[in-house]
PDB file of C-alpha atoms in Angstrom:
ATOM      1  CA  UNK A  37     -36.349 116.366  93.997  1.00 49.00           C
ATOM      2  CA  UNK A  38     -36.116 113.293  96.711  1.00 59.00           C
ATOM      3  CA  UNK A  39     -37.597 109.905  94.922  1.00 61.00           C
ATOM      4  CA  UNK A  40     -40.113 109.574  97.291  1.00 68.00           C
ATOM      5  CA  UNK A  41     -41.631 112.916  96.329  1.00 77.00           C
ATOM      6  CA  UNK A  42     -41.582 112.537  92.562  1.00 84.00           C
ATOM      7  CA  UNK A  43     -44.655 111.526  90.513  1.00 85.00           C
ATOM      8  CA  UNK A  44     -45.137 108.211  88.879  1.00 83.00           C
ATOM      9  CA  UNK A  45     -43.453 108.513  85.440  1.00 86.00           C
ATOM     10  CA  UNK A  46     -46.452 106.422  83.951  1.00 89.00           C
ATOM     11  CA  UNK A  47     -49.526 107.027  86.316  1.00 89.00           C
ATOM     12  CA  UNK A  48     -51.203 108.178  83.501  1.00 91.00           C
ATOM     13  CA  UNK A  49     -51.186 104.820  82.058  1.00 90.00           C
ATOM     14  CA  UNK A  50     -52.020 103.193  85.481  1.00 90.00           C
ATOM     15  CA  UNK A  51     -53.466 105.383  87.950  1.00 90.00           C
ATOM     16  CA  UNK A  52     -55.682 107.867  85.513  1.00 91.00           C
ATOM     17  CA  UNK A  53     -58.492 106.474  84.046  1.00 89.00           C
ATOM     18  CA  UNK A  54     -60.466 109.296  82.613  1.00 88.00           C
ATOM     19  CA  UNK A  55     -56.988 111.599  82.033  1.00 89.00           C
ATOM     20  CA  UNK A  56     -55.138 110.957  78.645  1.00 90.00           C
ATOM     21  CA  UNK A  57     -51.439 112.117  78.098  1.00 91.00           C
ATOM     22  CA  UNK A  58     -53.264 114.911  75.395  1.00 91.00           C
ATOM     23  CA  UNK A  59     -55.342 116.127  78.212  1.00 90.00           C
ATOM     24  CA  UNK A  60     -51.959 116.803  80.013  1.00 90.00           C
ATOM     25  CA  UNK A  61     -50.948 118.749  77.685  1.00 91.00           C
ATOM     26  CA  UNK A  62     -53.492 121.054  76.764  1.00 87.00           C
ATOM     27  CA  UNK A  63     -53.542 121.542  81.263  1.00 86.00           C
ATOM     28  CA  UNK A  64     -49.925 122.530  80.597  1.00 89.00           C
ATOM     29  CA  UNK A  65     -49.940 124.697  77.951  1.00 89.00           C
ATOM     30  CA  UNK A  66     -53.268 126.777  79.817  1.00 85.00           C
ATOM     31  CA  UNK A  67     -50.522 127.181  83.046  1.00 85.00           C
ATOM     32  CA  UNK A  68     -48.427 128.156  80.646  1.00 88.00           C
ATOM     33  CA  UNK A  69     -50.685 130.881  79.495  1.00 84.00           C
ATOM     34  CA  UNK A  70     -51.824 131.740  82.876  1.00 80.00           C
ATOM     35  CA  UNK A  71     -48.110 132.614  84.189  1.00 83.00           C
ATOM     36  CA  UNK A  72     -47.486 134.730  81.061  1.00 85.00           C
ATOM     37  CA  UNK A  73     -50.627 136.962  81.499  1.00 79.00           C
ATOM     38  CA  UNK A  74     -50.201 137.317  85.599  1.00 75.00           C
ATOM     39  CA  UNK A  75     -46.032 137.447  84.805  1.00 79.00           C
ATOM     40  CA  UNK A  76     -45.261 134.881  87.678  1.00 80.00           C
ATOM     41  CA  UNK A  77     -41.963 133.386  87.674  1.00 82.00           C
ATOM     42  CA  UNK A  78     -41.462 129.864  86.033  1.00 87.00           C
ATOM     43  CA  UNK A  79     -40.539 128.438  89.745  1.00 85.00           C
ATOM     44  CA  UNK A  80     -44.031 129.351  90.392  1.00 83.00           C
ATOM     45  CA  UNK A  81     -45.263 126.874  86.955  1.00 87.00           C
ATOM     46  CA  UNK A  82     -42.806 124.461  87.564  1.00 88.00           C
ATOM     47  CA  UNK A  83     -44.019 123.750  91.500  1.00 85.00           C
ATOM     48  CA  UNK A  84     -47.758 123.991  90.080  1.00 86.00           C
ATOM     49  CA  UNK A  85     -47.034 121.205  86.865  1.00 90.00           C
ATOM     50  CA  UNK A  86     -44.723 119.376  89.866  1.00 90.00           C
ATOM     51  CA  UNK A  87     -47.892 119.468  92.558  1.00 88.00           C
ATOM     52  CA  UNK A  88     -50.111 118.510  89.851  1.00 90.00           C
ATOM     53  CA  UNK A  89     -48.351 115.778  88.908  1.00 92.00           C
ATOM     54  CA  UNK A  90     -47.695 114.242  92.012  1.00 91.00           C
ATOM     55  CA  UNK A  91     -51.190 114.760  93.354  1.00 90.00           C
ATOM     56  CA  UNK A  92     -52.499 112.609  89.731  1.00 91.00           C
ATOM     57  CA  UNK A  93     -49.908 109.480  90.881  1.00 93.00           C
ATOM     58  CA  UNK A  94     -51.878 109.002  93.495  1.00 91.00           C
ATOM     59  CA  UNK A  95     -55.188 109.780  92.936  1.00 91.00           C
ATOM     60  CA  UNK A  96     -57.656 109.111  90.313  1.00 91.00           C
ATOM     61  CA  UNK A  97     -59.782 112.158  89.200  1.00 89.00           C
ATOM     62  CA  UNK A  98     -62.665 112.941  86.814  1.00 88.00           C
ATOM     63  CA  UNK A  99     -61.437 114.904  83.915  1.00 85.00           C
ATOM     64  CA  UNK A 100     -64.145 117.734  84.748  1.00 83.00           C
ATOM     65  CA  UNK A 101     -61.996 118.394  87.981  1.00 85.00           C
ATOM     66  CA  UNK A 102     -58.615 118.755  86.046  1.00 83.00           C
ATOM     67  CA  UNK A 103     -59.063 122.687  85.720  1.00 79.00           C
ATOM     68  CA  UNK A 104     -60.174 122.875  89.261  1.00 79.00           C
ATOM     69  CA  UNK A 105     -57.074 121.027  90.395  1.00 82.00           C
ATOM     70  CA  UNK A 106     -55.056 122.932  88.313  1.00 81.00           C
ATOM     71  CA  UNK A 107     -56.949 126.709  89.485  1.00 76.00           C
ATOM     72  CA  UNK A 108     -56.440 125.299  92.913  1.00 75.00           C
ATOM     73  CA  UNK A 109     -52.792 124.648  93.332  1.00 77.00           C
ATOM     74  CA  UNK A 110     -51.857 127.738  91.132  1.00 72.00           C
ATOM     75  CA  UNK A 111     -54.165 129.782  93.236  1.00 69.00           C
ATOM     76  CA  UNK A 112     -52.512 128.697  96.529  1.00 64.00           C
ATOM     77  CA  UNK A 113     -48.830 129.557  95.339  1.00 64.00           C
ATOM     78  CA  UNK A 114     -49.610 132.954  93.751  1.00 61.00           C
ATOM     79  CA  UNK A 115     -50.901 136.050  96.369  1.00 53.00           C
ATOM     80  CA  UNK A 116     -52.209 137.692  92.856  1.00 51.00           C
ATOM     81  CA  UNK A 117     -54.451 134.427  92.205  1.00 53.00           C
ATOM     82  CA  UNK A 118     -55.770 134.544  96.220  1.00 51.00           C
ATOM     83  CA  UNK A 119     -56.961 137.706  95.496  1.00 55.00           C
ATOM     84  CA  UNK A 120     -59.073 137.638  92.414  1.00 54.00           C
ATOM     85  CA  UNK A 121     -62.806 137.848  92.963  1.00 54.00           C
ATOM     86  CA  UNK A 122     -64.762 134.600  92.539  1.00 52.00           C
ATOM     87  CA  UNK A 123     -65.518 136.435  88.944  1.00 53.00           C
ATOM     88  CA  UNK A 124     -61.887 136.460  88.207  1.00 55.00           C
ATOM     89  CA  UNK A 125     -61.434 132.685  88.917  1.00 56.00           C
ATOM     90  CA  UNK A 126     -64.026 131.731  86.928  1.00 54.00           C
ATOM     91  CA  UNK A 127     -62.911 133.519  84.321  1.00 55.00           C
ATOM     92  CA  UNK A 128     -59.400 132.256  85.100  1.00 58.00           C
ATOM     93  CA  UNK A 129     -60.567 129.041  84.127  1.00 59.00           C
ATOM     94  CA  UNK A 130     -62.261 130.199  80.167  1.00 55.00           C
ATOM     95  CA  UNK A 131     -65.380 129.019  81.447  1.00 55.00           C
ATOM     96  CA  UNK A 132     -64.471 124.919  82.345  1.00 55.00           C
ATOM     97  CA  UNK A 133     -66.723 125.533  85.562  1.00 53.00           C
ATOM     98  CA  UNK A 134     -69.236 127.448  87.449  1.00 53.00           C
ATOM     99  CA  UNK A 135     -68.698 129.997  89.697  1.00 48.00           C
ATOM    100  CA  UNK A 136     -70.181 127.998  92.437  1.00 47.00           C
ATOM    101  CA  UNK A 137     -68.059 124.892  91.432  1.00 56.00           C
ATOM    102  CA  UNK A 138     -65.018 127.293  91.925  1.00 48.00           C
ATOM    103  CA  UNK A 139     -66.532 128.772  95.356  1.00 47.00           C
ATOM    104  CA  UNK A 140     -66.967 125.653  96.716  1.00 52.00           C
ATOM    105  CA  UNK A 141     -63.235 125.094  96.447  1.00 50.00           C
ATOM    106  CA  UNK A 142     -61.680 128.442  97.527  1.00 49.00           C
TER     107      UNK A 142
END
């Protein structure tokens, strides 16, 4: 990946103010989850963790949005994800927010 493109290797620690390292972690290991139940390939993880990542060295976000990030970008590289019902995406996401929370962002 160019230089210019990759994240911040410590915008945790200076960009993310309500986002701990642990928080991270327990993001990762749900897309983790997520690609083994819908069988996507790990390209499709790694570009989600890599979006993810680069989107957080920029911006500062809430930890309530975290899953929705997360949701989003997954749900924009993966046709299976696009089609789920707004049900399925709010189950998707074991219940961190509303349907209407997720509608508002498909």
């Amino acid at each position: 990946m160019e230089m210019k493109r990759r994240p911040l290797p410590d915008y945790i620690e200076k960009i993310q103010k309500d986002i701990s390292a642990d928080m991270r972690g327990v993001l990762v290991d749900w897309l983790v989850e997520v690609a083994e139940e819908y069988k996507l390939l790990s390209e499709t993880l790694y570009l989600t963790i890599s979006f993810i990542d680069r989107f957080l060295s920029i911006n500062s976000l809430h930890w309530q949005r975290l899953p929705l990030l997360a949701q989003n970008k997954i749900g924009n590289l993966v046709s299976e994800l696009r089609r789920l019902t707004l049900y399925g995406r709010s189950i998707l996401c074991h219940g961190w927010m509303s349907k209407w929370t997720v509608l508002a962002t498909t």
